[in-house]
mmCIF file of C-alpha atoms in Angstrom:
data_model
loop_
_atom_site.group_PDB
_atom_site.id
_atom_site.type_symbol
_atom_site.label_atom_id
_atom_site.label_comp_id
_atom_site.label_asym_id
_atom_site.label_seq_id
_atom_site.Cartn_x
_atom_site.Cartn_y
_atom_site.Cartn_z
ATOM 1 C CA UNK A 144 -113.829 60.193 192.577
ATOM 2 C CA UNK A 145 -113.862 60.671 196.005
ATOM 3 C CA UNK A 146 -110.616 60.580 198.119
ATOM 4 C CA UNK A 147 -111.281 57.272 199.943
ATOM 5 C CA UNK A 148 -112.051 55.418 196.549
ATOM 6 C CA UNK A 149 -109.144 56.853 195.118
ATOM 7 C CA UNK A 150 -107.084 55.864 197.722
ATOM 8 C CA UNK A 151 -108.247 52.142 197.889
ATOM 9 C CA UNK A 152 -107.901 52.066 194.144
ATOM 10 C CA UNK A 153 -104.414 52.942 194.434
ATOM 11 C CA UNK A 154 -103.830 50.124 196.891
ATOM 12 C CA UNK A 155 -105.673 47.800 194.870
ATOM 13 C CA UNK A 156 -102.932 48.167 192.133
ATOM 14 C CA UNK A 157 -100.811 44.826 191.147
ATOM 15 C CA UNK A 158 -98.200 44.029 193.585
ATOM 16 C CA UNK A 159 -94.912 45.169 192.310
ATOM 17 C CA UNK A 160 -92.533 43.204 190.638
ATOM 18 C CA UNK A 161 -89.915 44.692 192.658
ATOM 19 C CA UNK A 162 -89.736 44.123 195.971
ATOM 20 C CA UNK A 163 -89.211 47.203 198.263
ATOM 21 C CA UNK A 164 -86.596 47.583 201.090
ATOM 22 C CA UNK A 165 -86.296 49.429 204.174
ATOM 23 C CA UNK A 166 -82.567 50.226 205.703
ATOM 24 C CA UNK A 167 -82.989 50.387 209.611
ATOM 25 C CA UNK A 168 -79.964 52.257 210.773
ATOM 26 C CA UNK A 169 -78.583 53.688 214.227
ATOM 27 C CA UNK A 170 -76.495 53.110 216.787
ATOM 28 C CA UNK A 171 -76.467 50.517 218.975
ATOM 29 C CA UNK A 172 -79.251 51.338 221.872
ATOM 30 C CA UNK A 173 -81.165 53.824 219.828
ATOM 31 C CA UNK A 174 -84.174 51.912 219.580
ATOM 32 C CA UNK A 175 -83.764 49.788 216.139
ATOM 33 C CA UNK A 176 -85.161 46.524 217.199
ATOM 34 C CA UNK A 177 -87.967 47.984 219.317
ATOM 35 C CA UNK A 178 -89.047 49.612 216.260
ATOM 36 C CA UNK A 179 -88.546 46.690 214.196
ATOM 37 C CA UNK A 180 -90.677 44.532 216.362
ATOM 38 C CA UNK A 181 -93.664 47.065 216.369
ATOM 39 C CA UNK A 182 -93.700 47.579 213.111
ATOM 40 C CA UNK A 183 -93.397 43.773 212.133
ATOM 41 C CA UNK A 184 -96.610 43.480 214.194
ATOM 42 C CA UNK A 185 -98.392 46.553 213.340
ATOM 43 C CA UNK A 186 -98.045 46.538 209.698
ATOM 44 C CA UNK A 187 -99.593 43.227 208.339
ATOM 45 C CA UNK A 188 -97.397 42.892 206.130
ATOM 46 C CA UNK A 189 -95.426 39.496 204.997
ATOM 47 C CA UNK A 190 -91.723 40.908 205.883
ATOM 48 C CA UNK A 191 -88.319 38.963 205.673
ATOM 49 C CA UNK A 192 -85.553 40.650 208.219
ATOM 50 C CA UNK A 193 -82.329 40.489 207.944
ATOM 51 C CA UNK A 194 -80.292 41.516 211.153
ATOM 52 C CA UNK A 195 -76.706 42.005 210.966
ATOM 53 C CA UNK A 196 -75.053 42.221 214.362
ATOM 54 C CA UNK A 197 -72.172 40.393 215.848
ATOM 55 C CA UNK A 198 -70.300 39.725 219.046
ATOM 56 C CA UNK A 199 -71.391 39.025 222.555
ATOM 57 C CA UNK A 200 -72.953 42.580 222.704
ATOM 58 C CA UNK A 201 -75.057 41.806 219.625
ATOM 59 C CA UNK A 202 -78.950 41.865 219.293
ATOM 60 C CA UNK A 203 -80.125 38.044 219.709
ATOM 61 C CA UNK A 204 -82.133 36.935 216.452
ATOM 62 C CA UNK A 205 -84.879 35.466 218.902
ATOM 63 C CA UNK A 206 -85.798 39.145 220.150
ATOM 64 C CA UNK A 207 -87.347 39.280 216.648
ATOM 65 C CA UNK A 208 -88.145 35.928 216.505
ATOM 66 C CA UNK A 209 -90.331 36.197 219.792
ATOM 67 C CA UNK A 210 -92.721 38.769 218.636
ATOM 68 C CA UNK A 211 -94.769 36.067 216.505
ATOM 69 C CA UNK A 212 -94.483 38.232 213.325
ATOM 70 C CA UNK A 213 -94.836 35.408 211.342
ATOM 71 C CA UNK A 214 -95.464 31.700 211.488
ATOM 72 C CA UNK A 215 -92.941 29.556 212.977
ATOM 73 C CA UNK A 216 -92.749 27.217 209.682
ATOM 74 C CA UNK A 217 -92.053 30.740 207.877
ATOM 75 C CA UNK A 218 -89.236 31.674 210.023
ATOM 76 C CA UNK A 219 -86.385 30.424 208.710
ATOM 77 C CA UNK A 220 -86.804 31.581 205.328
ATOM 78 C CA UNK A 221 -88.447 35.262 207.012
ATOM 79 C CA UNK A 222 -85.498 36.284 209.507
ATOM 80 C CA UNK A 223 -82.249 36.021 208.614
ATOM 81 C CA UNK A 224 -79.400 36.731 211.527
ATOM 82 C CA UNK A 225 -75.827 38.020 209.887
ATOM 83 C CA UNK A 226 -73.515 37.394 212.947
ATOM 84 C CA UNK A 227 -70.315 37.582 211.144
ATOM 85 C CA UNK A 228 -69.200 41.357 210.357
ATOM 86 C CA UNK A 229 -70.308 44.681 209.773
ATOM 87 C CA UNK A 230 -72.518 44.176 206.141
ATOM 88 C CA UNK A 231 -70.594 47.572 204.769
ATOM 89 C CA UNK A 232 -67.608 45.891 204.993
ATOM 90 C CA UNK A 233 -68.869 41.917 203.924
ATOM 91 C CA UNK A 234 -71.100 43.819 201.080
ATOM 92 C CA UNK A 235 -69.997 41.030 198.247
ATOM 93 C CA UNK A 236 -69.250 38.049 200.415
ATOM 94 C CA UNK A 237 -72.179 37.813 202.853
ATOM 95 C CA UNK A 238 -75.170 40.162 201.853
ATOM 96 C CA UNK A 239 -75.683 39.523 198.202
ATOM 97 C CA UNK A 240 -75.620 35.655 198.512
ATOM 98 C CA UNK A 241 -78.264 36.301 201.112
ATOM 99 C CA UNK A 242 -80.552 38.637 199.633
ATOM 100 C CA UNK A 243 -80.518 36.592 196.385
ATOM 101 C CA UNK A 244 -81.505 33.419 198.695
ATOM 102 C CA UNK A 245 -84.890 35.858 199.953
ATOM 103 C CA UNK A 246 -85.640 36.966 196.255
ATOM 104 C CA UNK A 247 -86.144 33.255 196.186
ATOM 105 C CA UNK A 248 -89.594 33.621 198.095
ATOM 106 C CA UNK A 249 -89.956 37.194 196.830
ATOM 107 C CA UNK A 250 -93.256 36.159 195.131
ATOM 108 C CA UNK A 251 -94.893 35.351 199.085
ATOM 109 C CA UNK A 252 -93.011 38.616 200.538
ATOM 110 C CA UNK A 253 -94.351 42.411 200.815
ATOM 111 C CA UNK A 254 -90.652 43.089 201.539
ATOM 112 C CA UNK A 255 -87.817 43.340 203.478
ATOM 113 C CA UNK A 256 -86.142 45.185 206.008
ATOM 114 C CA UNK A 257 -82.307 45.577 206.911
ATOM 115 C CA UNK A 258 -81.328 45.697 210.694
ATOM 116 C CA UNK A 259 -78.005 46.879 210.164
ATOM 117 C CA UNK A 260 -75.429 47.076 212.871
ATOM 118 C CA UNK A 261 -74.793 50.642 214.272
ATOM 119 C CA UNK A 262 -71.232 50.816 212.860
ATOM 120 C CA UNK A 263 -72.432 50.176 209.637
ATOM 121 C CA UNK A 264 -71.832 53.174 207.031
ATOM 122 C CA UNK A 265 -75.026 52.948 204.949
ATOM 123 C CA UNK A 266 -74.425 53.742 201.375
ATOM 124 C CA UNK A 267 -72.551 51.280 200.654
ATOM 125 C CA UNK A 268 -75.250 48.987 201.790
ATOM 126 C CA UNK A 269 -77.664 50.997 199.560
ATOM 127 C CA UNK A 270 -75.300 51.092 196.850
ATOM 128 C CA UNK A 271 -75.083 47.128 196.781
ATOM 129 C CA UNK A 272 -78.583 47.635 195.691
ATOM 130 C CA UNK A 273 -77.272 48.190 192.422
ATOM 131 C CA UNK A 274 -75.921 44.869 192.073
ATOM 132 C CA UNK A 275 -76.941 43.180 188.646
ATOM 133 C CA UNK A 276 -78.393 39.997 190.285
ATOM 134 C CA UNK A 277 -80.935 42.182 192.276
ATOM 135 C CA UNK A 278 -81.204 45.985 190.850
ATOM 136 C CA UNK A 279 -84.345 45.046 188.545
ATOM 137 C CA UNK A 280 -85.748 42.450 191.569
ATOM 138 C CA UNK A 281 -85.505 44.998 194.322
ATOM 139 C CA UNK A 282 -85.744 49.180 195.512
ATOM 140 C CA UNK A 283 -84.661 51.022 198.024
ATOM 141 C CA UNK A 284 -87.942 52.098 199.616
ATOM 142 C CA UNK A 285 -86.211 54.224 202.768
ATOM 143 C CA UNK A 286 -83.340 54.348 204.771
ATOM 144 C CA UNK A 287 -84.384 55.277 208.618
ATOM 145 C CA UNK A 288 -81.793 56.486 210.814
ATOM 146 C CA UNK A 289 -82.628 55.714 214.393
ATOM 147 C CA UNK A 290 -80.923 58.372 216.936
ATOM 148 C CA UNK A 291 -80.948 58.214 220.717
ATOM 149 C CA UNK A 292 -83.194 61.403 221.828
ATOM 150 C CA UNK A 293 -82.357 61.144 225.044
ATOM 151 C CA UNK A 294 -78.724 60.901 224.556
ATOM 152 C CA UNK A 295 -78.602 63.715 222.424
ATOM 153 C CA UNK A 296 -80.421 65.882 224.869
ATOM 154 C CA UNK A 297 -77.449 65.457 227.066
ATOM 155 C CA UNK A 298 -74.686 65.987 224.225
ATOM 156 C CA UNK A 299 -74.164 62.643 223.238
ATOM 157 C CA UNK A 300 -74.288 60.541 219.994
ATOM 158 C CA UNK A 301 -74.787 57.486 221.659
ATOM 159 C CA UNK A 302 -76.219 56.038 225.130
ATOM 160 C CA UNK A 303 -73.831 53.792 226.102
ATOM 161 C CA UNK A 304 -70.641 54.831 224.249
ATOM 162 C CA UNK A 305 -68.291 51.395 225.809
ATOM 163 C CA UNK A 306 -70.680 49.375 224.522
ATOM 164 C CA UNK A 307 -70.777 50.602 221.097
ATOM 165 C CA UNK A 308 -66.703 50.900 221.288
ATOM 166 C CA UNK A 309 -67.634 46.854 222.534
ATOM 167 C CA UNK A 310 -69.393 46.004 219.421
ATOM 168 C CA UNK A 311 -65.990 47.550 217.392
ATOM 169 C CA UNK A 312 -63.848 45.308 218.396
ATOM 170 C CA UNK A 313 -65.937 42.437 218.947
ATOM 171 C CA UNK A 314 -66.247 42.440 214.807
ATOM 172 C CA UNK A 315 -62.750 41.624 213.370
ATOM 173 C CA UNK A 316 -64.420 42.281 209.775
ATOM 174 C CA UNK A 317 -64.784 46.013 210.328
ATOM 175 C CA UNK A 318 -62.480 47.682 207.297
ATOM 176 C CA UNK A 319 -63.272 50.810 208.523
ATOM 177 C CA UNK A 320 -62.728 52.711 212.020
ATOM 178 C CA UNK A 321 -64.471 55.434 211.309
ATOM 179 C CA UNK A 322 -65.050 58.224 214.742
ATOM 180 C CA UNK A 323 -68.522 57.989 215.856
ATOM 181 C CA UNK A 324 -69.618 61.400 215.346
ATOM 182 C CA UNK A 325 -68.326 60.703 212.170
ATOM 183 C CA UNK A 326 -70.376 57.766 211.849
ATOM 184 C CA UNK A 327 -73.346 59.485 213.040
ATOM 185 C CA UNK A 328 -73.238 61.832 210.363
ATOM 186 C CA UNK A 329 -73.000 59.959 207.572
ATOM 187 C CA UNK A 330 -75.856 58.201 209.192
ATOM 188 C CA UNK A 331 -77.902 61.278 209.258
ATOM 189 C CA UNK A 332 -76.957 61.944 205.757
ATOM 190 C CA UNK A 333 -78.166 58.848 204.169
ATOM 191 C CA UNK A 334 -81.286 59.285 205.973
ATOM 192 C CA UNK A 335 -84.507 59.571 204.359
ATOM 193 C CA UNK A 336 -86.256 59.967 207.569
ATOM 194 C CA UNK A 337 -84.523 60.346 210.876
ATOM 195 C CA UNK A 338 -86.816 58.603 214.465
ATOM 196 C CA UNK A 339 -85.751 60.051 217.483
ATOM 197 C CA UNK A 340 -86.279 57.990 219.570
ATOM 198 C CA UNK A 341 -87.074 57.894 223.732
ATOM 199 C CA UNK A 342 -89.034 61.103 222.653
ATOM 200 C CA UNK A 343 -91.748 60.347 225.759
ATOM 201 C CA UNK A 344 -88.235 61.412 228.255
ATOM 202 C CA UNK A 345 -88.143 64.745 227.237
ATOM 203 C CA UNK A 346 -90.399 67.596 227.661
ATOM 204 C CA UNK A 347 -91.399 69.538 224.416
ATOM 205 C CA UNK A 348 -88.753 72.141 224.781
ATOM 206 C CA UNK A 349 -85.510 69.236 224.696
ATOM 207 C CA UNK A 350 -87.274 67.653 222.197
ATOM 208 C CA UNK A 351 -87.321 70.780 220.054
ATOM 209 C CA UNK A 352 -83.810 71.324 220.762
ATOM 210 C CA UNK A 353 -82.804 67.909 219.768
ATOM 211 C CA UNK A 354 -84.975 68.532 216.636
ATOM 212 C CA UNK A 355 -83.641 71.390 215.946
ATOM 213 C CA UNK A 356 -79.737 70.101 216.149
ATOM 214 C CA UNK A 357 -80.535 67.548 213.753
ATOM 215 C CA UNK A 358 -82.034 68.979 210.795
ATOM 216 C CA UNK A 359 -79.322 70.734 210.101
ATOM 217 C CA UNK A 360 -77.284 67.810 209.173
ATOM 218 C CA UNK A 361 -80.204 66.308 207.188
ATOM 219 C CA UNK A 362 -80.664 66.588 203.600
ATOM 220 C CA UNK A 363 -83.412 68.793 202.246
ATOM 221 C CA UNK A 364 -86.772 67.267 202.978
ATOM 222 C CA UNK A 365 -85.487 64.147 204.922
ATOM 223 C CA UNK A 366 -88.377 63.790 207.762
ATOM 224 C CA UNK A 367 -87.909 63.943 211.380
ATOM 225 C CA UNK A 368 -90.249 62.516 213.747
ATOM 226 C CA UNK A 369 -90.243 61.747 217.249
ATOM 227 C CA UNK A 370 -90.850 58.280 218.870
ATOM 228 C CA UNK A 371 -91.327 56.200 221.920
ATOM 229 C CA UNK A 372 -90.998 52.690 222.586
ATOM 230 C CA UNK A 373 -90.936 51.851 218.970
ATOM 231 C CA UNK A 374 -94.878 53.536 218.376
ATOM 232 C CA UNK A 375 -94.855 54.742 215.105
ATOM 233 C CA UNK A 376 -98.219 54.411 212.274
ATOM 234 C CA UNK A 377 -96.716 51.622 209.843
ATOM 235 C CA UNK A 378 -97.505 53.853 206.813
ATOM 236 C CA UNK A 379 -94.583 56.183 207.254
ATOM 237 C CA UNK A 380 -92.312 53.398 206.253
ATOM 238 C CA UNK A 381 -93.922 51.088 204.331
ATOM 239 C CA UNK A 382 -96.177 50.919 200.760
ATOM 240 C CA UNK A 383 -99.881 50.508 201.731
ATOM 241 C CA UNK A 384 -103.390 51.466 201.948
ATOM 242 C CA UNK A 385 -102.768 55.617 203.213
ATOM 243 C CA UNK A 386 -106.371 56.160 204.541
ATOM 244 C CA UNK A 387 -107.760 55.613 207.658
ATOM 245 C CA UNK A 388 -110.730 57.955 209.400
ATOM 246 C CA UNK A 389 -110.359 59.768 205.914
ATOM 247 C CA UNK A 390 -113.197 56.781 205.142
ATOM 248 C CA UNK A 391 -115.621 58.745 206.688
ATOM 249 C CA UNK A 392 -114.450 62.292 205.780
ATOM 250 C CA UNK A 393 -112.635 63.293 208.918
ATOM 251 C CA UNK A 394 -110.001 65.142 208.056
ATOM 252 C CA UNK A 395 -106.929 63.780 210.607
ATOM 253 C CA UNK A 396 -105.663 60.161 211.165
ATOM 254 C CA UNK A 397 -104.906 59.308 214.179
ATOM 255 C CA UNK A 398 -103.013 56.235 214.465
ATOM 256 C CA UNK A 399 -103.468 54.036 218.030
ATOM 257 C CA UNK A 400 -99.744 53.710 218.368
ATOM 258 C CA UNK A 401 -98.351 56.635 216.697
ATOM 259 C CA UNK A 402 -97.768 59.994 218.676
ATOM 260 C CA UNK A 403 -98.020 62.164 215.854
ATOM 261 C CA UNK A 404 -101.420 62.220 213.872
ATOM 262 C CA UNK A 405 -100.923 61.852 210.372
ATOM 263 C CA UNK A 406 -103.594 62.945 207.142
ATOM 264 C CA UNK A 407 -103.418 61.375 203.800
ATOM 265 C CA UNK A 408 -104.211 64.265 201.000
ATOM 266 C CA UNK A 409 -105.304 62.795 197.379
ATOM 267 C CA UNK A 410 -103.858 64.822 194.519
ATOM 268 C CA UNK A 411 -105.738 63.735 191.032
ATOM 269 C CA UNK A 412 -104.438 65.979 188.115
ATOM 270 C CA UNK A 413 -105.899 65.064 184.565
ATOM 271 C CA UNK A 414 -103.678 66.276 181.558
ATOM 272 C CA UNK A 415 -100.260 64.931 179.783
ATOM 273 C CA UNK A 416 -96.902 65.293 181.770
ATOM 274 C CA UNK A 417 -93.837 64.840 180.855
ATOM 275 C CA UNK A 418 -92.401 62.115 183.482
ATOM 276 C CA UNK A 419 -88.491 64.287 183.497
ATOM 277 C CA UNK A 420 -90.499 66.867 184.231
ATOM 278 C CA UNK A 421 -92.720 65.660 186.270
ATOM 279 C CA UNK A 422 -89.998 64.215 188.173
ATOM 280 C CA UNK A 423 -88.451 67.371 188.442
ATOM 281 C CA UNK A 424 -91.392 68.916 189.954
ATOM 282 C CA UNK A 425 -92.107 66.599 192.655
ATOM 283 C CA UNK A 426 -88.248 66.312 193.457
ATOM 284 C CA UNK A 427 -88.917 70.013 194.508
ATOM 285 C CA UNK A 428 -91.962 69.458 196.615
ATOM 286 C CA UNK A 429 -90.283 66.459 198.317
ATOM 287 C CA UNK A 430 -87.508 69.048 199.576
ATOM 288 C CA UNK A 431 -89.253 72.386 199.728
ATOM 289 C CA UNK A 432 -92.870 70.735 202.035
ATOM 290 C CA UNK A 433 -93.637 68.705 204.687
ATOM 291 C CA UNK A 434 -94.191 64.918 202.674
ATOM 292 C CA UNK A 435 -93.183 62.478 204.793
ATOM 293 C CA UNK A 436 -94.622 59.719 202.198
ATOM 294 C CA UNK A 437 -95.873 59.999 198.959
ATOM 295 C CA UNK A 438 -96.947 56.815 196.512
ATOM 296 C CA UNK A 439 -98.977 57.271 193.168
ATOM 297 C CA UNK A 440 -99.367 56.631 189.518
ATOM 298 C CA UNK A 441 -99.275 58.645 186.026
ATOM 299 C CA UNK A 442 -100.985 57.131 183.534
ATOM 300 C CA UNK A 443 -99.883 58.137 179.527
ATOM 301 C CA UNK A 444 -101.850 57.447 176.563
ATOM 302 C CA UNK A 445 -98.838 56.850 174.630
ATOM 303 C CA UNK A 446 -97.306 54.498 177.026
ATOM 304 C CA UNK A 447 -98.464 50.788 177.433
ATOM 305 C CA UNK A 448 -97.178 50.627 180.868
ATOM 306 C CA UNK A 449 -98.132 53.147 183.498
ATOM 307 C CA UNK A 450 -95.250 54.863 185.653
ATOM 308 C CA UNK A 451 -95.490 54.151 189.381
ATOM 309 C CA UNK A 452 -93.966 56.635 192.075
ATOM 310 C CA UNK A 453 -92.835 56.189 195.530
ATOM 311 C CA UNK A 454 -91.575 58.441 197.918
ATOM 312 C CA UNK A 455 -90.361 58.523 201.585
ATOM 313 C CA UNK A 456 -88.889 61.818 202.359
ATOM 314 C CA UNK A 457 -86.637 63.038 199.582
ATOM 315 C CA UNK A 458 -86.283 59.676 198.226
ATOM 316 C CA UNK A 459 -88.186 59.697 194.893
ATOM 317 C CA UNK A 460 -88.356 56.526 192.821
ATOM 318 C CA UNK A 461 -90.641 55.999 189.751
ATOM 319 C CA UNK A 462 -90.324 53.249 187.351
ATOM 320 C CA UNK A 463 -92.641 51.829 184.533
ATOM 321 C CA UNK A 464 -95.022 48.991 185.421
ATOM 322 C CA UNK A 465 -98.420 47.471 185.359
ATOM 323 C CA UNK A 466 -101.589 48.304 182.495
ATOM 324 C CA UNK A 467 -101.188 51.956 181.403
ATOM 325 C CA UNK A 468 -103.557 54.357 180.186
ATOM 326 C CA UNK A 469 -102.763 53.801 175.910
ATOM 327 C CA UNK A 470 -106.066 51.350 175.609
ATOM 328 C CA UNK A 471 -108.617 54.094 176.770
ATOM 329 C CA UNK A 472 -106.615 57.202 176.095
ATOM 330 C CA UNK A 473 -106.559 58.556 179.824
ATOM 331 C CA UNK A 474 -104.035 60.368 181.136
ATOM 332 C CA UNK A 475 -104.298 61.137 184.514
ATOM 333 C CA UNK A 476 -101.545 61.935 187.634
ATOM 334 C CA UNK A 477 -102.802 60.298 190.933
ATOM 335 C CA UNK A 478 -101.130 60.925 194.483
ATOM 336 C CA UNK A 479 -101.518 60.054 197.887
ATOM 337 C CA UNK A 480 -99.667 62.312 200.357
ATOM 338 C CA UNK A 481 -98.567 61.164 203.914
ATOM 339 C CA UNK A 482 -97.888 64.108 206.351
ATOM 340 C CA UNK A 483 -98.533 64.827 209.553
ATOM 341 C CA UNK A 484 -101.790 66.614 210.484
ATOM 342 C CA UNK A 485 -100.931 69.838 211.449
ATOM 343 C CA UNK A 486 -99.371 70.324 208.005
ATOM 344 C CA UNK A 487 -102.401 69.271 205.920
ATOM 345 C CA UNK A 488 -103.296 72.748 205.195
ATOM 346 C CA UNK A 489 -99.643 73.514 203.813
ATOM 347 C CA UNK A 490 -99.267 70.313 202.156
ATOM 348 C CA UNK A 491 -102.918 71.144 200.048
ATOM 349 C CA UNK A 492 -101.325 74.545 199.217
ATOM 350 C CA UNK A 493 -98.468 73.093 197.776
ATOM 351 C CA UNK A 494 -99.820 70.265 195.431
ATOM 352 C CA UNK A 495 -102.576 73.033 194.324
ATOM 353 C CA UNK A 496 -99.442 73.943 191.825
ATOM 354 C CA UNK A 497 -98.988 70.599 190.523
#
């Protein structure tokens, strides 16, 4: 099969049953919204948003609203604007109720995307995921830390650092105080890839600095890209069709708004795996190489349903769903890699030992 059939064939799969969500996370300033609005636009895909901000100093609802993402009869079940606290702290009272109220629609949705305030500590938001009303309705697809390039460049964690303090006490919800480098760690740490963002202000040796001061306070394999004005390909975050030129055999994808050229690599392995230890394997990959997305199937002849995988960064889900390979007897591992050009040839290497 060649790669661009392979890769279609993959996107042709069944919707999922359970709807993927992307955390959007970062300070206030970094860049969140502007990246929220591009990719609402960009990635043609039926998205519900839910922004949690608060106070005077809070992101207005309409900024989303404006871009035309969606159809104005769609919008009030499509964005949903949390104005009363910090959603780490009003986990139980305020964000369950409302993402059980989306799952309503979930069968017209692609997915949805968290905007959550910049004070917000994100793992308890991604452990609320967990939550028996919506753990087998929903998966965390990637959490995406924002961070302020420019800012960091001159020693900073933040931009504007009085109106962040601003946005503290404007919430009187907030249970925790936490410091803001503090904060920005455990931002950095949840991260499953990590934007910096106003990456068109600095020359290539700041960037590489800034770059370079992050990763290590990442976790193994978490992806770092720059970004400007929001620009980034679609695919990085969300599920979808991976190839692009690849169509006609080129060997780079160069996105129109994305500043770093991405290439999709197809990995097709026939044989029977193990899924623990296939699992394992890939877990490795994810942390040793490059991936910055990864999204496939394994289909086993003695399983009924075949085992999906997703990836973004070290994030590795798989779960069991959709016609598997018992009727015909195939067993075969498929894989589409997302990673950015110049690391095609590295990325092949690796994968060649799957």
């Amino acid at each position: 099969m060649r790669e661009s059939s392979a890769t279609a064939a993959l996107s042709a799969a069944e919707p999922s049953l359970r709807l993927p969500v992307t955390v959007v996370t970062g300070f206030l300033g970094a860049g969140k919204t502007t990246l929220l609005r591009r990719l609402l636009l960009d990635g043609q895909r039926r998205l519900a948003v839910l922004v949690n901000e608060f106070g005077e100093v809070g992101i207005d609802g309409d900024l989303i609203a404006s871009c035309g993402f969606c159809p104005e009869e769609e919008l009030s079940g499509r964005l949903v604007e949390l104005a009363n606290g910090c959603l780490c702290c009003t986990v139980q009272d305020e964000f369950l109720p409302t993402m059980e109220k989306l799952l309503e629609r979930s069968d017209r949705l692609d997915g949805i995307v968290v905007e959550t305030s910049g004070l917000a500590l994100p793992e308890p938001l991604v452990a609320a995921f967990g939550w028996p009303a919506i753990r087998t309705r929903t998966r965390v697809n990637a959490v995406v830390t924002v961070v302020d390039g420019e800012a960091l460049a001159a020693g900073h964690v933040v931009g504007d650092p009085e109106a962040v303090e601003a946005q503290r006490r404007a919430d009187p919800s907030l249970e925790h105080l936490t410091a803001l480098e503090e904060l920005f760690e455990e931002q950095l740490e949840a991260a499953d890839l990590v934007l910096i963002s106003r990456a068109d202000r600095l020359d290539a040796a700041a960037l590489e600095r800034v770059a370079e001061a992050l990763r290590p306070r990442l976790r193994p394999g978490t992806a770092l890209l720059p970004m400007a004005r929001g620009e980034l390909d679609p695919r990085v975050i969300f599920d979808g069709e991976f190839a692009g030129p690849n169509h006609s055999g080129a060997d780079h994808d160069h996105h129109e708004h994305s500043h770093v050229a991405m290439a999709s690599l197809l990995v097709r392995r026939s044989g029977r795996w193990q899924r623990s230890a296939l699992e394992e394997r890939l877990r490795h990959l994810l942390a040793e190489e490059p991936v910055i997305r990864l999204k496939g199937r394994l289909r086993q002849a003695d399983r009924p349903l075949t085992l999906q995988i997703q990836a973004v960064g070290p994030r590795l889900e798989s779960w069991y769903e959709g016609p598997g390979g018992g009727a015909d007897g195939v067993e075969e591992l498929e894989l589409v890699v997302l990673g950015a050009a110049g690391d095609r040839e590295r990325l092949e290497r690796a994968f060649a030992t799957l």
